[in-house]
PDB file of C-alpha atoms in Angstrom:
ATOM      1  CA  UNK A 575     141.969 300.299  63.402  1.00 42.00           C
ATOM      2  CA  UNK A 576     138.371 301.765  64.730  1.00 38.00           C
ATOM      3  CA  UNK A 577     138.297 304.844  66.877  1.00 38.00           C
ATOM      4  CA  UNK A 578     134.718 305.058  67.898  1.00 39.00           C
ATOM      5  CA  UNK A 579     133.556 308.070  69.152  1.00 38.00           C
ATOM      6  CA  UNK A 580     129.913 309.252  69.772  1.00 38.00           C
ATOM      7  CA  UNK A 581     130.396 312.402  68.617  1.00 39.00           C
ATOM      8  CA  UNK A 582     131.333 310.874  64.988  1.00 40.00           C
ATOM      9  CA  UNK A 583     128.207 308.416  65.514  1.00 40.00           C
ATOM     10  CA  UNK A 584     126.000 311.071  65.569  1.00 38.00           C
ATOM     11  CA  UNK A 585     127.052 312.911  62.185  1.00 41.00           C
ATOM     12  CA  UNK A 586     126.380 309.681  61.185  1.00 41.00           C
ATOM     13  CA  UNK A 587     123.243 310.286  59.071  1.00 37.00           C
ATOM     14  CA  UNK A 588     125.169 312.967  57.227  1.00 36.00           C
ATOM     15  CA  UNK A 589     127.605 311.233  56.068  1.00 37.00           C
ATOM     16  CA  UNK A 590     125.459 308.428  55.018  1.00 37.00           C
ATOM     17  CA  UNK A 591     123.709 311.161  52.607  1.00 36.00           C
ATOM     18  CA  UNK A 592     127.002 312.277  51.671  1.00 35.00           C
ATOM     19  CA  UNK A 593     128.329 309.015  50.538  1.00 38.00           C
ATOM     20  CA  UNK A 594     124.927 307.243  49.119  1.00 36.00           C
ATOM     21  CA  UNK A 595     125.703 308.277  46.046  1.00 34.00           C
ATOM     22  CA  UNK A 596     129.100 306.554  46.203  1.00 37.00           C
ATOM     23  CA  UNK A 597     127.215 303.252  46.054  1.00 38.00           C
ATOM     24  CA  UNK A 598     126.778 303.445  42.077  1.00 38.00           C
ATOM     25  CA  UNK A 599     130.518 302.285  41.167  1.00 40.00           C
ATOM     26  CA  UNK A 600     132.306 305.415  38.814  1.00 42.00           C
ATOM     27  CA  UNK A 601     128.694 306.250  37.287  1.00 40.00           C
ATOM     28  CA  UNK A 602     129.096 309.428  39.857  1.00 48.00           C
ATOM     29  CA  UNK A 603     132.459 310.303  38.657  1.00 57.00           C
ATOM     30  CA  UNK A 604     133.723 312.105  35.950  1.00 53.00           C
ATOM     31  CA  UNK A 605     136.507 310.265  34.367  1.00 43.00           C
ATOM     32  CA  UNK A 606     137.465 313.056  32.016  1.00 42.00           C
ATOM     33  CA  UNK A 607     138.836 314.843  34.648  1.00 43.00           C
ATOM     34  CA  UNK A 608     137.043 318.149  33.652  1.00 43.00           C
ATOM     35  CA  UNK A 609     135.743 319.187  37.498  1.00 46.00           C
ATOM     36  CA  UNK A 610     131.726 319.195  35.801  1.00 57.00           C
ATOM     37  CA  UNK A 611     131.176 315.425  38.020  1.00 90.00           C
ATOM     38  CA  UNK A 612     132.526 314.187  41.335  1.00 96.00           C
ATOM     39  CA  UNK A 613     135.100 311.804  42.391  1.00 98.00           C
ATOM     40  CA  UNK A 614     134.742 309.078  44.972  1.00 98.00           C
ATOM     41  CA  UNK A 615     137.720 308.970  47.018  1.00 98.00           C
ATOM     42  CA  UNK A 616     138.299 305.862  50.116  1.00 98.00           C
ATOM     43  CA  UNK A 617     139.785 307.072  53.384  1.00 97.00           C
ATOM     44  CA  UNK A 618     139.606 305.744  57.127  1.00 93.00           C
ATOM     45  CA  UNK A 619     137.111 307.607  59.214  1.00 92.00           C
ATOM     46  CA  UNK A 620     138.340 306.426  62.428  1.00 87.00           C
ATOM     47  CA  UNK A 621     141.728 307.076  62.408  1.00 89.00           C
ATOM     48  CA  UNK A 622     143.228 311.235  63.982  1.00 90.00           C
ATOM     49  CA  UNK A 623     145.984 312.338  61.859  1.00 92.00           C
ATOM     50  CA  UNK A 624     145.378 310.029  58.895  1.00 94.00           C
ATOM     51  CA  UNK A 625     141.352 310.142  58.081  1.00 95.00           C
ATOM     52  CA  UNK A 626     138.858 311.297  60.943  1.00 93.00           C
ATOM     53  CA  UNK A 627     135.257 312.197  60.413  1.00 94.00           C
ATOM     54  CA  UNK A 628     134.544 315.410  62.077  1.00 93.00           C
ATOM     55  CA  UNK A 629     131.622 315.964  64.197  1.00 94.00           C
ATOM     56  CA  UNK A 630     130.393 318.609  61.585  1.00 96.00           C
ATOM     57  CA  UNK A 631     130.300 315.781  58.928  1.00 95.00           C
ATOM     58  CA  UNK A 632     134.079 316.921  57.463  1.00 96.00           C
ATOM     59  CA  UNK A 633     136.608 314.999  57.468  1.00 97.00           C
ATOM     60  CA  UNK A 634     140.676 315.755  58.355  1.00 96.00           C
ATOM     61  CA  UNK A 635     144.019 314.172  58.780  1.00 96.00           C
ATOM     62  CA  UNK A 636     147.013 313.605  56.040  1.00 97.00           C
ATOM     63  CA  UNK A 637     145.438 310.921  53.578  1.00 98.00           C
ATOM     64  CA  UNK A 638     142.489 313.626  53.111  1.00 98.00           C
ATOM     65  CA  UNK A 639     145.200 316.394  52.845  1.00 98.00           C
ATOM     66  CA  UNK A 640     146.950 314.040  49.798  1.00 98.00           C
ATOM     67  CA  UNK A 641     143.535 312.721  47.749  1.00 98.00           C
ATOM     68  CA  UNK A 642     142.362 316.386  48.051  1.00 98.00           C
ATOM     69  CA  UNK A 643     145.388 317.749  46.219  1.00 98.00           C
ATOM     70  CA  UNK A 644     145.453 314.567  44.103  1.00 98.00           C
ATOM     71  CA  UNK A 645     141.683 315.071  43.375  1.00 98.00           C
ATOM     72  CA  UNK A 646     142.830 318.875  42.539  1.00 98.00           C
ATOM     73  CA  UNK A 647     145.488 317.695  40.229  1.00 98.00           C
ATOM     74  CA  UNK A 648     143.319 315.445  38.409  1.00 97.00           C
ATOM     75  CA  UNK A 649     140.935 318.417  37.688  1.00 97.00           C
ATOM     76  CA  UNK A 650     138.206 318.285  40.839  1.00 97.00           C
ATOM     77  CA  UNK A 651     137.645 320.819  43.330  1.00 96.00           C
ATOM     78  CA  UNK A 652     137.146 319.842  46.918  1.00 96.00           C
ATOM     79  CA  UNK A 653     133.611 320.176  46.467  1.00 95.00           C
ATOM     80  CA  UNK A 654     133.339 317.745  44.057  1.00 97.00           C
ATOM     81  CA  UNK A 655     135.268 314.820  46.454  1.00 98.00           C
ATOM     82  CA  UNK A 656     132.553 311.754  48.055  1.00 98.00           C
ATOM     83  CA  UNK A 657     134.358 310.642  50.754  1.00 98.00           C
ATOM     84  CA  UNK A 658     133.664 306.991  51.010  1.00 97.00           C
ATOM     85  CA  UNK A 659     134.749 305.070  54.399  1.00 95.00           C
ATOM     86  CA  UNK A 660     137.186 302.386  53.689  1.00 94.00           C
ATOM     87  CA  UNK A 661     137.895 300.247  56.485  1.00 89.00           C
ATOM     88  CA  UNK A 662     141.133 297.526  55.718  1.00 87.00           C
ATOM     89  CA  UNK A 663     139.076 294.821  55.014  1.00 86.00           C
ATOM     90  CA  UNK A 664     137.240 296.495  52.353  1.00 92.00           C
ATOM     91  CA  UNK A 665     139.584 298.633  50.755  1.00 94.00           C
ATOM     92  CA  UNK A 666     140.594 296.158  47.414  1.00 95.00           C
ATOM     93  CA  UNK A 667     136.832 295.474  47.161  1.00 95.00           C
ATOM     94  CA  UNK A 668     135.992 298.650  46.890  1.00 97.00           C
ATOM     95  CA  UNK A 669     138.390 299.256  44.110  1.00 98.00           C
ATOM     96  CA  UNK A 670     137.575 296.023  42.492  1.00 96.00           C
ATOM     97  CA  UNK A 671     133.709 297.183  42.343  1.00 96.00           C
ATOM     98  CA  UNK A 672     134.566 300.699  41.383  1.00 96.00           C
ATOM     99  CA  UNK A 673     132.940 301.643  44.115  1.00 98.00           C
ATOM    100  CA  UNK A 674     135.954 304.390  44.227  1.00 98.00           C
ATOM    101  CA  UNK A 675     138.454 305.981  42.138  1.00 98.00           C
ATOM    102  CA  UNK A 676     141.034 305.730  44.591  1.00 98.00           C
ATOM    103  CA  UNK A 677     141.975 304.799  48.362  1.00 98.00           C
ATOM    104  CA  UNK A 678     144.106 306.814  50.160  1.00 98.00           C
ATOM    105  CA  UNK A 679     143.433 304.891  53.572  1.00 95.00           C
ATOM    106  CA  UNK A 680     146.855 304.287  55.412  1.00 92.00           C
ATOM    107  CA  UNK A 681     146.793 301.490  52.602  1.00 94.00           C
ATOM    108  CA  UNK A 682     150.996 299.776  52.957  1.00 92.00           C
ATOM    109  CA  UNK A 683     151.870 298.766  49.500  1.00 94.00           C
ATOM    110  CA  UNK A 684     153.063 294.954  49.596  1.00 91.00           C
ATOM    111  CA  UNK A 685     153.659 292.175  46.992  1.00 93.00           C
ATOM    112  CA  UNK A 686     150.018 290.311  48.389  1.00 92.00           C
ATOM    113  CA  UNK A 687     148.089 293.285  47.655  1.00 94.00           C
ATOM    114  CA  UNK A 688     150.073 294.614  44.283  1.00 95.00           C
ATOM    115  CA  UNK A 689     148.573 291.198  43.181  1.00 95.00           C
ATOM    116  CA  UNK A 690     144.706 292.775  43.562  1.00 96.00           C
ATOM    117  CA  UNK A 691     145.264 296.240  42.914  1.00 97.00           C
ATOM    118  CA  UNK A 692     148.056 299.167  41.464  1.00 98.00           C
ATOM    119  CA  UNK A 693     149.524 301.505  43.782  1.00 98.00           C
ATOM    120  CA  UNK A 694     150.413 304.941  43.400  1.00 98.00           C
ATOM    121  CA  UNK A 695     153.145 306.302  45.142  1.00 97.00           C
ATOM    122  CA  UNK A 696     154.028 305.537  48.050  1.00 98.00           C
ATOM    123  CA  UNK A 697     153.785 308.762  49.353  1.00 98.00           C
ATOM    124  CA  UNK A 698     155.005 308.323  53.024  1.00 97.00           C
ATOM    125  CA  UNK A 699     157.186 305.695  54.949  1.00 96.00           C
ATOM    126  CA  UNK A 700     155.746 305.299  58.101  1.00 94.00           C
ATOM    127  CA  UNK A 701     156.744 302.506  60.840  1.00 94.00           C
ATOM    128  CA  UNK A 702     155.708 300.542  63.268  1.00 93.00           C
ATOM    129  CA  UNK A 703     156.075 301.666  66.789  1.00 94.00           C
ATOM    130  CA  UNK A 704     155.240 302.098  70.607  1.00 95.00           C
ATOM    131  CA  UNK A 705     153.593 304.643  72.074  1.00 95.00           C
ATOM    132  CA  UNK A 706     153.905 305.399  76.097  1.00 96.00           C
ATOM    133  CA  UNK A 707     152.946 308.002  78.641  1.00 96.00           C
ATOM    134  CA  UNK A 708     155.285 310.975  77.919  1.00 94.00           C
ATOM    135  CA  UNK A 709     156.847 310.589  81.932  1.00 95.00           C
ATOM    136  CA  UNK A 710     157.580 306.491  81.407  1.00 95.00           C
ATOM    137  CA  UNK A 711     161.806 306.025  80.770  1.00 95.00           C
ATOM    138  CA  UNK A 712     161.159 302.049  81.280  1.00 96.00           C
ATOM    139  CA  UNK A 713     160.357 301.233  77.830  1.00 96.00           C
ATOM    140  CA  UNK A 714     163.354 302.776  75.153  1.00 95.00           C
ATOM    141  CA  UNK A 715     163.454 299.231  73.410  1.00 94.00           C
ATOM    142  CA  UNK A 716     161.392 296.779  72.029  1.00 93.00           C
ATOM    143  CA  UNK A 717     162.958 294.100  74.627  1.00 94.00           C
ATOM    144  CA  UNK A 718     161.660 296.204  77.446  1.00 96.00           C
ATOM    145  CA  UNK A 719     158.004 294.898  76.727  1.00 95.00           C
ATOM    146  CA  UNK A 720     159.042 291.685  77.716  1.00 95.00           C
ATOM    147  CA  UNK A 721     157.487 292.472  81.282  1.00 89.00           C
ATOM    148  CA  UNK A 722     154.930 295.248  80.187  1.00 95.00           C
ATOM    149  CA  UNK A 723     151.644 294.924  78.992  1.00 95.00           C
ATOM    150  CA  UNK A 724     151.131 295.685  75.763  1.00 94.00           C
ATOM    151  CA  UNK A 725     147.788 297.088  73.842  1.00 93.00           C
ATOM    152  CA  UNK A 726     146.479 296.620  70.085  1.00 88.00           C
ATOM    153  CA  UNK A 727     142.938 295.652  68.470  1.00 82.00           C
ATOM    154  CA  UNK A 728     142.230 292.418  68.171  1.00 77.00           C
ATOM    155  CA  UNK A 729     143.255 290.691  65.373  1.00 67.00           C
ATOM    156  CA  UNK A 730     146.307 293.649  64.958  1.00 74.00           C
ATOM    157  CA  UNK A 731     148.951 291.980  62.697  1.00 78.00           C
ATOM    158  CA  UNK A 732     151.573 294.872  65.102  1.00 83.00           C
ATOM    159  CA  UNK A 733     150.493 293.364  68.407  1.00 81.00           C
ATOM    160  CA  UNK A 734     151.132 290.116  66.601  1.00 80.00           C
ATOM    161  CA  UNK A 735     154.906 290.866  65.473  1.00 85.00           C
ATOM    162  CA  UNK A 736     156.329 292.251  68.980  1.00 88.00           C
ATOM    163  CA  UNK A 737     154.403 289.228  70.726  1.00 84.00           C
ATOM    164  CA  UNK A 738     155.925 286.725  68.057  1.00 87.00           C
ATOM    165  CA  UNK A 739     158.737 287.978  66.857  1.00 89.00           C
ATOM    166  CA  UNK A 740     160.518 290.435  69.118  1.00 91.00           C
ATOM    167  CA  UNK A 741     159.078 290.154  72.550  1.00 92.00           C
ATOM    168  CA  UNK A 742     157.706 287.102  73.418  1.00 93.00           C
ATOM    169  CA  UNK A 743     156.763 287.654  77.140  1.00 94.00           C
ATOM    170  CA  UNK A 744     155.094 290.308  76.761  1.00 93.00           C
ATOM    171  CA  UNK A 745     151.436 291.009  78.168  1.00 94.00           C
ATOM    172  CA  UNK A 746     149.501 291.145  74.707  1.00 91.00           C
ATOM    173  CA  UNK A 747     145.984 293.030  75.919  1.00 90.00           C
ATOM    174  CA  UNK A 748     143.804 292.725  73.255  1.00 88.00           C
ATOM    175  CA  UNK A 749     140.946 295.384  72.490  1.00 86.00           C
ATOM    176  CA  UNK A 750     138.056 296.101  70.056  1.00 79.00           C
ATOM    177  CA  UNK A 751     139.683 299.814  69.642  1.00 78.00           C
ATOM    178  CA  UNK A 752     142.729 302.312  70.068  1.00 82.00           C
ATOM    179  CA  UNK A 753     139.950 304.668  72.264  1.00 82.00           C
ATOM    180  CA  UNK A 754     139.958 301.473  74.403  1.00 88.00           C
ATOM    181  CA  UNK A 755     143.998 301.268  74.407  1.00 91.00           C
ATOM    182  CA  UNK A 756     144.926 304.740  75.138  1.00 91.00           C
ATOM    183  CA  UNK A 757     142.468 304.662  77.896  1.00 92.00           C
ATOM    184  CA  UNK A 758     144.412 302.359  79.447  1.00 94.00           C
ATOM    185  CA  UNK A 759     147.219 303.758  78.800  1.00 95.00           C
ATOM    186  CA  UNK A 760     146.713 306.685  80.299  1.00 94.00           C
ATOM    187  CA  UNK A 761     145.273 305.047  83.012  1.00 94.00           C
ATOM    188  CA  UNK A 762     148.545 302.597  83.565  1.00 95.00           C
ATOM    189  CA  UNK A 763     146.077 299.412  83.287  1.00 95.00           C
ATOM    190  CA  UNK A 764     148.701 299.284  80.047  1.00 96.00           C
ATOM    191  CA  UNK A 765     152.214 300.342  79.053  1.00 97.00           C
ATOM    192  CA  UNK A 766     152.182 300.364  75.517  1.00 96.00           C
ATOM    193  CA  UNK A 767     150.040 301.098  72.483  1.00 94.00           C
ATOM    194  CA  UNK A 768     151.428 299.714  69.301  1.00 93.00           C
ATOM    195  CA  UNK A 769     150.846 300.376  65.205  1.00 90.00           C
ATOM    196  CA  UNK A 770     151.405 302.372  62.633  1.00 91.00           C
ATOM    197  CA  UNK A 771     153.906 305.056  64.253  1.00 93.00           C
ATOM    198  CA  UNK A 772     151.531 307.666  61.956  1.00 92.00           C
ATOM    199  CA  UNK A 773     148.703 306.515  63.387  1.00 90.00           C
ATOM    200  CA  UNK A 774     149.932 306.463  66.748  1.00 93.00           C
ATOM    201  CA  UNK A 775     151.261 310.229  65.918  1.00 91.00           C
ATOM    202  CA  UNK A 776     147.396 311.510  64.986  1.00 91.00           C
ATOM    203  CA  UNK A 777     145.889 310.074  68.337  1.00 88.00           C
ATOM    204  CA  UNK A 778     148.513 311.523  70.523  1.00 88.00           C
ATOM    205  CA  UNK A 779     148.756 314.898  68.592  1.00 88.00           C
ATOM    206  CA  UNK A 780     144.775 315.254  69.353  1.00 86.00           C
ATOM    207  CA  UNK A 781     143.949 318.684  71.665  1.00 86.00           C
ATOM    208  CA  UNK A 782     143.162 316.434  74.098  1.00 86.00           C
ATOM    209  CA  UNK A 783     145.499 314.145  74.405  1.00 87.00           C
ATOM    210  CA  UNK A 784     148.781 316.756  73.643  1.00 87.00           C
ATOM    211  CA  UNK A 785     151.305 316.110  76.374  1.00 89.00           C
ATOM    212  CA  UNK A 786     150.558 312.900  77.685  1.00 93.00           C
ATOM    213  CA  UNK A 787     152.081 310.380  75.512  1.00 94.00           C
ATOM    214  CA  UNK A 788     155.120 309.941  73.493  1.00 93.00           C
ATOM    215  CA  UNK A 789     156.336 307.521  70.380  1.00 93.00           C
ATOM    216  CA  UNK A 790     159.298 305.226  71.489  1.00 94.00           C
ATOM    217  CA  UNK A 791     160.778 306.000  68.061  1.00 92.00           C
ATOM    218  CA  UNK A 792     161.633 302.497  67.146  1.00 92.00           C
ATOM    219  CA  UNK A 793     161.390 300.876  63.247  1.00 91.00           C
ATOM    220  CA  UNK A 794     160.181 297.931  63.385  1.00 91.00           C
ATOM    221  CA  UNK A 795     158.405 297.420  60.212  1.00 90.00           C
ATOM    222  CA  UNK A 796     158.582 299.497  57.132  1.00 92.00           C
ATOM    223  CA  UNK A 797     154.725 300.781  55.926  1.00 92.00           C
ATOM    224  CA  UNK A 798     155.351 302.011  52.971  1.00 95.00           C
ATOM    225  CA  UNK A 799     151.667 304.582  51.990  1.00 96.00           C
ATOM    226  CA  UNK A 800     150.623 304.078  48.623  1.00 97.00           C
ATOM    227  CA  UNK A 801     147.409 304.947  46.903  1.00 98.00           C
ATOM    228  CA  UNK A 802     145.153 302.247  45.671  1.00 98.00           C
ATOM    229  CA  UNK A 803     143.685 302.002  42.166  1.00 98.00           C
ATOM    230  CA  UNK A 804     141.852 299.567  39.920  1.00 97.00           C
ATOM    231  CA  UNK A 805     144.588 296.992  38.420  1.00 96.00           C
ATOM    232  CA  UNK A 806     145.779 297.659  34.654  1.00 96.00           C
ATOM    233  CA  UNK A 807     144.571 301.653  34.564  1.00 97.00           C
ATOM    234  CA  UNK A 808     148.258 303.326  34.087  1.00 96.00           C
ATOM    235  CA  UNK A 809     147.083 306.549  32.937  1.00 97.00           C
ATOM    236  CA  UNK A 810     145.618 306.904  36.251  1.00 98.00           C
ATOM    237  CA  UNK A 811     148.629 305.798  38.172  1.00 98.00           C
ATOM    238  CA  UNK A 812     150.703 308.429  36.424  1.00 97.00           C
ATOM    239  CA  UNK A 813     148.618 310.892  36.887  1.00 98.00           C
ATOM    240  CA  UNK A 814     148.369 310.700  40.861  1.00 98.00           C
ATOM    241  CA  UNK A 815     152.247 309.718  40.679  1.00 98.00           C
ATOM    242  CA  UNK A 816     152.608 313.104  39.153  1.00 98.00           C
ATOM    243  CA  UNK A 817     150.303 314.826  41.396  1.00 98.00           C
ATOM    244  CA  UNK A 818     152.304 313.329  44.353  1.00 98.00           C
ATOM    245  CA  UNK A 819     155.622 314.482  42.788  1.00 98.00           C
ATOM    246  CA  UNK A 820     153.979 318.427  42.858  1.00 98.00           C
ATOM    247  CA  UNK A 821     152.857 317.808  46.312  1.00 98.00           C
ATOM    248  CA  UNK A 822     155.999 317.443  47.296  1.00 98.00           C
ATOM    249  CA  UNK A 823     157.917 319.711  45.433  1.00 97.00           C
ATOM    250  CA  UNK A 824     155.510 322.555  45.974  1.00 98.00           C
ATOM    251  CA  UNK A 825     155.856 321.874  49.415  1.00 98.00           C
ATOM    252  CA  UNK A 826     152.642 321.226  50.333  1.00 98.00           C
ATOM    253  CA  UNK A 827     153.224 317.649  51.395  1.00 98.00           C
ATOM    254  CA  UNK A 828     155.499 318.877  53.902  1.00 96.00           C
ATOM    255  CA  UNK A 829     153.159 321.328  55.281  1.00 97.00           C
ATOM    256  CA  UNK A 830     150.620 318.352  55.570  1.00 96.00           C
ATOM    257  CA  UNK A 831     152.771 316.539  57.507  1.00 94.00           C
ATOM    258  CA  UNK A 832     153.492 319.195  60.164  1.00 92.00           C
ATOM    259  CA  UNK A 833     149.994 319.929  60.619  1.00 92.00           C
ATOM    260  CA  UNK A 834     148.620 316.928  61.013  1.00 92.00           C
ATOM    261  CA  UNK A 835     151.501 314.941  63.048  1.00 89.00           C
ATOM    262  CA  UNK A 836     153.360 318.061  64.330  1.00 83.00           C
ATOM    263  CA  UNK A 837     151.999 318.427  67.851  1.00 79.00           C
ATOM    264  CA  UNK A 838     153.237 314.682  68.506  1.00 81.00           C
ATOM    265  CA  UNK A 839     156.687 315.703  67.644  1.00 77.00           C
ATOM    266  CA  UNK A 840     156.507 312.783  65.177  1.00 84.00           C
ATOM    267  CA  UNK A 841     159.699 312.367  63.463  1.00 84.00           C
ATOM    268  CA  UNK A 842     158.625 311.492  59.874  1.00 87.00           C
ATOM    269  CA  UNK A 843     160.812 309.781  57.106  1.00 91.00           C
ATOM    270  CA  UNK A 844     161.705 312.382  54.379  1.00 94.00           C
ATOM    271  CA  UNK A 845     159.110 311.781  51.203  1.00 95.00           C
ATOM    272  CA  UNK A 846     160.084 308.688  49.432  1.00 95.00           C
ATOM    273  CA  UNK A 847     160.860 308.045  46.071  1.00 94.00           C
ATOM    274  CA  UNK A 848     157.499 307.982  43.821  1.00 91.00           C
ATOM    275  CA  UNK A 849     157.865 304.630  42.110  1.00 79.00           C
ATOM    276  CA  UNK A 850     156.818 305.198  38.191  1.00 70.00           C
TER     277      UNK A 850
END
């Protein structure tokens, strides 16, 4: 799920100083908790909404809202967070290497993965979905793809399931990233984007991009978010379980939800149950 932009490329160097130090496995963090070290933290850096490095060399969207109050609740100050990119592919490795102390990367929880690492959590139910130009009324089902041309990355295990599963004839256009997708969508060279309907909810809420596209609102995968962790450390687990259960309660998650999906009028899933 890349977003490439050259405006992240060129804060590249920064972050590269930023997350050196994140090479070392936890001999930068400070397990104690005590807010003296720093904790290395996995997000997506590509992805509005979710994890997005910002041209300045910060970084924003609702996984960096959660591991920042999670970070908080285990006793570090934002300061004190190395962001560390975490692309799918990577993200048990990292944890395996203790390259991280966490991933909060748009990371579903499933029984393959459990089998690698422990998840905290989860800590939102997203879904996958369809995203259109806000003025198209042809496409209200998944069926109606069946003449459409359809956009994902390559290799997207989403593009995959509507062009297996659920609509067979449809036009699977295949591309190296969402930029490239919603490009063509807005462009009508396509007539759906399809993923994670969070993920789909940070591109469209983006200044830019406010107004012209809309989520179908179809379910057609659960994804529930959890929050990756070495395998075995359950003192950890409950303590981010915890921390999630204050987010919540406190309000806070809810807050980060409306500010990061809001403009998309993204109709999220209440908070789910934290699994203990």
């Amino acid at each position: 799920m890349k977003l490439q932009k050259a405006s992240a490329a060129a804060a590249g160097a920064l972050v590269l100083a930023l997350t050196a130090t994140a090479c070392g496995g936890d001999s930068n963090d400070d397990s104690s908790g005590s807010g003296g070290g720093k904790i290395t933290i996995g997000i997506k850096t590509d992805q509005p909404g979710i994890g997005l490095l910002k041209p300045d060399g910060t970084y924003a969207g609702f996984d960096v809202d959660v591991a920042t109050y999670v970070a908080k609740e285990l006793g570090y100050d934002a300061k004190n967070i190395v962001w560390k990119k975490a692309p799918s592919a990577e993200r048990e490795n990292l944890i395996a290497n203790g390259d991280v102390k966490f991933v909060a990367a748009s990371y579903t929880i499933n029984d393959e993965r459990k089998k690698k690492v422990d998840f905290a959590g989860p800590y939102l139910l997203a879904h996958q979905d369809l995203l259109v130009r806000a003025d198209d009324t042809s496409i209200t089902k998944v069926e109606d793809l069946n003449s459409k041309k359809l956009c994902s990355v390559t290799g997207s295990t989403s593009a995959q399931n509507v062009k297996d599963k659920l609509a067979p004839k449809a036009d699977l256009q295949e591309f190296g990233g969402y930029s490239e997708c919603l490009t063509g969508l807005e462009n009508k060279a396509v007539d759906a984007l399809t993923t994670d309907d969070s993920i789909l909810a940070g591109f469209a809420a983006q200044k830019e991009l406010q107004g012209k596209f809309k989520l179908v609102g179809l379910k057609l995968s659960d994804e529930p978010y959890g929050i990756g962790l070495k395998k075995g450390d359950t003192e950890l687990k409950t303590k981010i379980n915890d921390a999630l259960k204050k987010m919540v309660s406190d309000g806070s998650w809810e807050k980060a939800v409306k500010a990061n999906f809001g403009p998309a009028n993204y109709k999220n899933e209440p908070a789910p149950q934290i699994a203990d």
